[in-house]
Coordinates of C-alpha atoms in Angstrom, one line a residue:
Chain O
M1 CA 78.4 80.8 108.8
V2 CA 76.1 81.3 106.1
I3 CA 75.2 79.2 103.0
I4 CA 73.2 80.8 100.3
M5 CA 71.4 78.5 98.0
K6 CA 69.7 79.5 94.8
G7 CA 66.1 78.8 94.0
I8 CA 63.0 77.9 95.9
G9 CA 63.7 74.3 94.9
A10 CA 66.7 74.3 97.1
Y11 CA 64.7 75.7 99.9
R12 CA 62.2 72.9 99.7
A13 CA 64.9 70.3 99.5
L14 CA 66.5 71.8 102.6
L15 CA 63.3 71.6 104.5
T16 CA 62.7 68.0 103.6
A17 CA 66.3 67.2 104.7
Q18 CA 65.6 68.3 108.2
P19 CA 64.4 65.1 110.1
L20 CA 68.0 63.9 110.0
Q21 CA 68.8 66.2 112.8
R22 CA 66.0 65.5 115.2
K23 CA 66.8 67.9 117.9
M24 CA 66.8 70.9 115.8
S25 CA 64.4 69.8 113.2
Q26 CA 61.4 70.6 115.3
L27 CA 62.6 74.1 115.9
L28 CA 63.5 74.4 112.2
R29 CA 60.2 73.2 111.0
L30 CA 58.4 75.5 113.3
I31 CA 60.3 78.5 111.9
A32 CA 60.1 77.3 108.3
R33 CA 56.4 76.7 108.6
S34 CA 55.8 80.1 110.0
A35 CA 57.8 81.6 107.2
V36 CA 55.9 79.6 104.6
Q37 CA 52.6 80.6 106.2
R38 CA 53.6 84.2 106.3
R39 CA 54.9 84.4 102.8
G40 CA 53.3 81.5 101.0
F41 CA 55.4 79.1 99.0
C42 CA 55.0 81.1 95.8
C43 CA 57.3 84.0 96.7
S44 CA 58.0 86.7 94.2
A45 CA 60.8 85.8 91.8
T46 CA 63.4 88.2 93.2
L47 CA 63.0 87.2 96.8
S48 CA 62.9 83.5 96.4
R49 CA 66.5 83.5 95.3
Q50 CA 67.7 84.1 98.8
V51 CA 67.6 81.2 101.1
A52 CA 70.1 81.2 103.9
I53 CA 71.0 79.1 106.9
E54 CA 71.9 81.6 109.5
E55 CA 73.1 81.1 113.0
V56 CA 70.3 82.3 115.3
G57 CA 71.0 82.1 119.0
G58 CA 73.6 79.4 118.6
K59 CA 71.3 77.1 116.4
D60 CA 71.4 76.8 112.7
V61 CA 68.1 77.9 111.4
A62 CA 66.8 78.0 107.9
V63 CA 65.6 81.5 107.1
E64 CA 64.3 83.2 104.1
G65 CA 66.2 86.4 103.3
A66 CA 63.5 88.9 102.6
G67 CA 61.1 88.1 105.4
V68 CA 63.8 88.1 108.0
Y69 CA 65.8 91.1 106.8
E70 CA 62.9 93.3 106.0
H71 CA 63.5 95.4 109.2
K72 CA 67.0 96.0 108.1
I73 CA 66.7 96.6 104.3
G74 CA 63.1 97.8 104.0
K75 CA 61.7 97.3 100.6
R76 CA 65.0 97.5 98.8
E77 CA 65.2 94.8 96.2
I78 CA 67.6 91.9 96.7
V79 CA 69.4 91.5 93.4
G80 CA 72.5 89.4 93.9
Y81 CA 74.9 87.5 96.1
G82 CA 76.9 90.5 97.3
Y83 CA 80.1 89.9 99.1
N84 CA 79.1 87.5 101.8
G85 CA 75.7 86.2 100.8
L86 CA 73.7 88.4 103.1
P87 CA 71.4 91.2 101.9
N88 CA 73.5 94.2 102.8
Y89 CA 74.9 97.2 101.0
M90 CA 78.5 98.4 101.0
D91 CA 80.5 100.2 98.3
R92 CA 83.5 98.1 97.8
A93 CA 86.0 98.2 94.9
D94 CA 86.7 94.5 95.2
F95 CA 83.0 93.6 95.2
P96 CA 81.4 96.3 93.1
F97 CA 77.9 94.7 93.0
P98 CA 76.2 94.5 96.5
A99 CA 73.3 92.1 97.2
I100 CA 70.7 94.8 97.3
R101 CA 69.9 98.0 95.5
F102 CA 70.7 101.1 97.5
R103 CA 67.3 102.7 97.2
E104 CA 63.8 101.5 97.6
E105 CA 61.7 101.8 94.4
T106 CA 59.8 105.1 94.1
Q107 CA 57.3 106.1 91.5
E108 CA 60.0 108.1 89.6
I109 CA 62.4 105.1 89.6
K110 CA 59.6 102.8 88.5
K111 CA 58.9 105.1 85.5
L112 CA 62.6 105.2 84.7
R113 CA 62.8 101.4 84.8
E114 CA 60.0 101.2 82.3
K115 CA 61.9 103.7 80.1
E116 CA 65.1 101.7 80.7
K117 CA 63.5 98.7 78.9
G118 CA 63.5 100.7 75.7
D119 CA 66.4 102.2 73.7
W120 CA 69.1 103.4 76.0
K121 CA 70.0 106.1 73.5
K122 CA 66.8 107.8 74.5
L123 CA 67.9 108.1 78.1
T124 CA 69.3 111.5 79.1
L125 CA 72.5 111.7 81.1
E126 CA 70.4 112.8 84.1
E127 CA 68.2 109.7 83.8
K128 CA 71.2 107.5 83.5
K129 CA 72.7 109.0 86.6
A130 CA 69.3 108.6 88.4
L131 CA 69.3 105.0 87.5
Y132 CA 72.8 104.6 88.8
R133 CA 72.0 106.3 92.1
A134 CA 69.0 104.1 92.5
S135 CA 71.1 101.0 92.6
F136 CA 74.3 102.3 94.1
C137 CA 75.3 104.9 96.7
Q138 CA 78.8 106.1 95.8
T139 CA 80.6 106.1 92.5
F140 CA 84.2 104.8 92.5
A141 CA 85.5 108.4 92.4
E142 CA 83.6 109.2 95.6
M143 CA 84.6 105.9 97.2
H144 CA 88.3 106.8 96.7
A145 CA 88.0 110.5 97.3
P146 CA 90.5 111.7 99.9
T147 CA 88.8 112.1 103.2
G148 CA 91.3 114.4 104.8
E149 CA 91.6 112.0 107.6
W150 CA 95.4 112.2 107.4
R151 CA 95.3 115.5 109.1
T152 CA 93.7 114.0 112.2
I153 CA 96.3 111.2 112.1
V154 CA 99.3 113.6 111.9
A155 CA 97.8 115.8 114.6
G156 CA 97.2 112.9 116.9
T157 CA 100.8 111.6 116.3
L158 CA 102.3 115.0 117.0
L159 CA 100.2 115.4 120.1
G160 CA 101.5 112.0 121.3
F161 CA 105.1 113.2 120.8
S162 CA 104.6 116.4 122.7
V163 CA 102.9 114.7 125.6
A164 CA 105.9 112.4 125.8
V165 CA 108.4 115.3 125.8
W166 CA 106.4 117.1 128.5
L167 CA 106.3 113.9 130.5
V168 CA 110.1 113.6 130.4
I169 CA 110.5 117.2 131.5
Y170 CA 108.1 116.7 134.3
I171 CA 109.7 113.6 135.5
K172 CA 113.2 115.1 135.4
K173 CA 112.0 118.1 137.3
F174 CA 109.8 116.6 140.0
V175 CA 110.4 112.8 140.2
Y176 CA 114.1 112.0 140.0
P177 CA 116.4 112.9 142.9
P178 CA 119.2 115.4 142.1
P179 CA 122.2 113.8 140.3
P180 CA 125.0 112.5 142.5
H181 CA 128.1 114.7 143.1
T182 CA 130.3 112.2 141.2
I183 CA 128.8 113.4 137.9
T184 CA 130.4 116.8 137.9
R185 CA 133.4 117.6 135.7
E186 CA 135.8 118.6 138.5
Y187 CA 135.2 115.3 140.4
Q188 CA 135.7 113.2 137.2
E189 CA 139.0 115.1 136.4
K190 CA 140.2 114.4 140.0
E191 CA 139.2 110.8 139.6
L192 CA 141.2 110.4 136.4
K193 CA 144.3 111.9 138.1
R194 CA 143.9 109.5 140.9
M195 CA 143.5 106.5 138.6
I196 CA 146.8 107.4 136.9
A197 CA 148.5 108.0 140.2
Q198 CA 147.4 104.5 141.3
G199 CA 148.5 103.0 138.0
Q200 CA 145.1 101.4 137.3
G201 CA 145.0 99.1 134.2
P202 CA 148.7 99.0 133.5
V203 CA 148.4 96.4 130.6
E204 CA 145.6 97.6 128.4
G205 CA 143.8 100.0 130.7
I206 CA 144.2 103.7 131.4
S207 CA 147.7 103.7 132.8
S208 CA 149.1 101.8 129.8
K209 CA 148.2 104.9 127.7
Y210 CA 150.1 107.2 130.1
D211 CA 153.8 108.0 129.9
Y212 CA 155.1 108.3 133.5
Q213 CA 158.5 109.5 132.3
K214 CA 157.1 112.5 130.4
G215 CA 154.2 113.0 132.7
D216 CA 151.7 113.1 129.8
W217 CA 149.7 110.8 127.6
K218 CA 151.6 108.7 125.2
Chain V
M1 CA 75.8 70.5 114.1
F2 CA 76.3 73.0 111.4
R3 CA 78.7 70.7 109.5
A4 CA 76.1 67.9 109.8
V5 CA 73.4 70.1 108.3
V6 CA 75.7 71.2 105.5
S7 CA 76.6 67.7 104.6
R8 CA 73.0 66.6 104.7
A9 CA 72.0 69.5 102.7
T10 CA 74.6 69.0 100.0
S11 CA 73.7 65.3 99.6
V12 CA 70.1 66.3 99.2
L13 CA 70.9 69.2 96.9
K14 CA 73.1 67.2 94.6
P15 CA 70.2 66.3 92.2
A16 CA 69.2 70.0 92.2
A17 CA 72.8 71.0 91.4
L18 CA 72.8 68.6 88.5
V19 CA 69.7 70.0 87.1
H20 CA 71.1 73.4 87.5
S21 CA 74.4 72.6 85.8
K22 CA 72.5 72.0 82.6
R23 CA 71.9 75.7 82.5
V24 CA 75.4 76.8 83.2
P25 CA 77.6 74.0 81.9
A26 CA 80.7 76.0 81.2
V27 CA 81.3 77.8 84.4
V28 CA 80.1 75.4 87.1
S29 CA 81.5 72.2 85.7
S30 CA 84.9 73.4 84.6
V31 CA 85.6 75.2 87.8
R32 CA 84.2 73.0 90.5
Y33 CA 85.3 69.6 89.2
S34 CA 88.7 70.4 87.6
H35 CA 91.1 69.7 90.4
G36 CA 94.6 70.0 89.2
K37 CA 93.8 70.9 85.6
K38 CA 95.1 74.4 84.9
E39 CA 93.0 76.6 82.8
T40 CA 94.7 78.5 80.0
D41 CA 94.1 82.2 79.5
Q42 CA 92.2 81.5 76.3
E43 CA 89.9 79.0 78.2
F44 CA 89.4 81.6 80.9
D45 CA 88.4 84.3 78.4
Q46 CA 86.2 81.9 76.5
R47 CA 84.5 80.7 79.7
Y48 CA 83.6 84.1 80.9
E49 CA 82.6 85.3 77.4
E50 CA 80.3 82.3 77.0
Y51 CA 78.9 82.8 80.4
F52 CA 78.0 86.4 79.7
N53 CA 76.7 85.6 76.3
R54 CA 74.1 83.2 77.7
R55 CA 70.7 84.2 76.6
D56 CA 69.0 83.3 79.9
I57 CA 71.5 84.9 82.2
D58 CA 69.8 86.7 85.1
G59 CA 70.6 89.6 87.4
W60 CA 71.8 87.3 90.2
E61 CA 74.2 85.5 87.9
I62 CA 75.7 88.5 86.2
R63 CA 76.4 90.2 89.5
K64 CA 78.0 87.2 90.9
A65 CA 80.1 86.6 87.8
L66 CA 81.1 90.3 87.7
N67 CA 82.1 90.2 91.4
D68 CA 84.1 87.1 90.7
L69 CA 85.8 88.6 87.6
Q70 CA 86.7 91.6 89.7
G71 CA 88.4 89.4 92.2
H72 CA 90.9 88.0 89.6
D73 CA 94.3 89.5 89.1
L74 CA 93.6 90.7 85.6
V75 CA 91.8 93.2 83.4
P76 CA 89.4 91.3 81.2
E77 CA 89.7 91.3 77.5
P78 CA 87.5 93.8 75.6
K79 CA 85.5 90.9 74.1
I80 CA 84.5 89.9 77.6
V81 CA 83.6 93.5 78.4
I82 CA 81.5 93.6 75.3
A83 CA 79.7 90.4 76.3
I84 CA 79.0 92.0 79.7
L85 CA 77.6 95.2 78.3
K86 CA 75.3 93.2 76.0
A87 CA 74.2 91.0 78.9
C88 CA 73.3 94.2 80.8
R89 CA 71.3 95.3 77.9
R90 CA 69.4 92.0 77.8
L91 CA 68.7 92.4 81.5
N92 CA 67.5 96.0 81.0
D93 CA 69.7 97.2 83.9
Y94 CA 71.6 100.3 82.8
S95 CA 73.2 101.0 86.2
L96 CA 75.2 97.8 85.9
T97 CA 77.1 99.1 82.9
T98 CA 78.2 102.3 84.5
R99 CA 79.2 100.4 87.7
Y100 CA 81.1 97.8 85.8
L101 CA 83.0 100.3 83.6
E102 CA 84.0 102.1 86.8
A103 CA 85.1 98.9 88.4
L104 CA 87.0 98.0 85.2
K105 CA 88.8 101.3 85.1
N106 CA 89.6 100.9 88.8
K107 CA 91.0 97.5 88.0
C108 CA 93.6 99.0 85.5
G109 CA 95.3 100.3 88.6
S110 CA 98.6 102.0 88.0
H111 CA 98.5 101.1 84.3
E112 CA 95.3 103.0 83.7
K113 CA 96.9 105.4 81.2
Q114 CA 97.8 102.5 78.9
I115 CA 95.0 100.0 79.4
W116 CA 91.9 102.2 79.8
P117 CA 92.1 104.0 76.4
Y118 CA 92.7 100.7 74.7
I119 CA 89.6 99.2 76.2
V120 CA 87.5 102.2 75.4
Q121 CA 88.7 102.1 71.8
E122 CA 87.8 98.4 71.6
I123 CA 84.4 98.7 73.2
R124 CA 83.4 102.0 71.6
P125 CA 81.3 100.5 68.8
T126 CA 79.3 98.5 71.4
L127 CA 78.9 101.6 73.6
D128 CA 77.5 103.5 70.6
E129 CA 75.3 100.7 69.5
L130 CA 73.7 100.3 72.9
G131 CA 73.7 103.9 73.9
I132 CA 75.9 103.4 76.9
S133 CA 77.8 106.4 78.3
L134 CA 81.2 106.1 79.9
P135 CA 81.4 107.0 83.6
E136 CA 83.5 110.0 82.5
E137 CA 80.7 111.2 80.3
L138 CA 78.3 111.0 83.3
G139 CA 80.8 113.2 85.2
Y140 CA 81.9 110.3 87.4
Y141 CA 85.6 110.9 86.9
K142 CA 85.5 113.1 90.0
P143 CA 83.4 112.9 93.2
E144 CA 79.9 114.3 92.6
L145 CA 78.2 114.0 96.0
A146 CA 79.6 113.9 99.5
L147 CA 78.4 111.5 102.1
K148 CA 77.5 112.7 105.5
S149 CA 79.7 111.2 108.1
V150 CA 78.0 108.5 110.1
Y151 CA 79.1 110.2 113.3
D152 CA 77.1 113.3 112.3
M153 CA 73.9 111.6 111.3
H154 CA 72.1 111.7 114.7
G155 CA 72.3 114.7 116.9

C-alpha cells in the first residue's frame, strides 16, 4: 500500500491536499510538520526523491523515506525505486537495481567515487570491483550459485519415507489384531470345494466354470 | 480512506505530472495514455534508446528504466545497451554498467551461447571507448564471495 512520488514538489502538493480528509489530516499534518521541522524543506537532493504514503498503525500517513527508514538502512544512499518503492536491498535477477546502495559511504569509497568521475580506463580491476561491491552485495553468479540445499531436501524426504515404513511395521506388529482364520490357504481351498459342491453361481459364477461330469475345471 | 487519499493526491498532482512530462515525453506519454494502441518493436527500441540517450537522465530514472526493461520478455538490442552504457558514463556510476551487463547476460537465458557473444561483439567498441570491463573480465563469471547464512549470523 505504498505510493512513491518523485520530487519534493509532489511532497508539498500532497501536504496541501490533506484538508480534504479532515479526520486524518490533523494527524497527517502533525507528522508532516515534525518531519519538516526535523529535516527542513530543503532536503538533500538524493533523499528528497523518496516520498511515500505508508500505512502506519492502520492510518495512511505521509512519510519521508530517509528520516523514517534511517534506523533500518543507516546512511546508505537511496538511489532508486527498487522493486516495491521502499528503501530496501535485495539481490534479485528480475529487479537488478535495488532502491539503496548496499554499503554506506566510507572514505575509501568516497575517494573512488571521485576517481570514478574521471576516465574509467584509469580504474583498475580492483577499483571497479570495489565500486561494484559498494553498490551491490552479490553478483549474479553468486546469486545463482548452487546452495547445496538439495541435499537437505533429499535427506528430509528419505527420512519421511523411512518413518512411514517403520510406522507400518509398528502398527502391524502391535496395533492390529491377528488376522482371522479364514485367511489361511487351507481354509480357502476347502471353501472353494464347498462352493463347487453347492453349485454356487451356475450361470456365470464359479460353478459355470466347473465340469461336473469330468470332475475338473472346464 | 486510502483510495480517497490517492484520488485526491492524483488530482492535485496532475499539474505536477504535466510539468514532469515535458522532461520525459517519450516514455511517459506513449505508455500511460496509449490504451489499445500496440507498440511495434521498432517503436519500443526507439523509446528506450531515446530515454537512455536523454542528456538529463538521473540515477533514479535509469535504475527504474533498467528494472522495467529487465521485466520485459526480450533481450534489448545492442543499440539500447550502448545507450545505457553511455548514460551510466554520464552519471559517473561504474557499478551500474557491470550490474546491467550481468543482468543482460542472465536475460539471455538458455540462448546465452548465441545471444551473448553477439551483444558483446556489437557493444565492444563502446566498452573500449568508455573503459568498461565485462563482468567476465572482473571474474564475475563464477561466484567470488560466499554469504554467511542468516541463520549463523548471531550466536
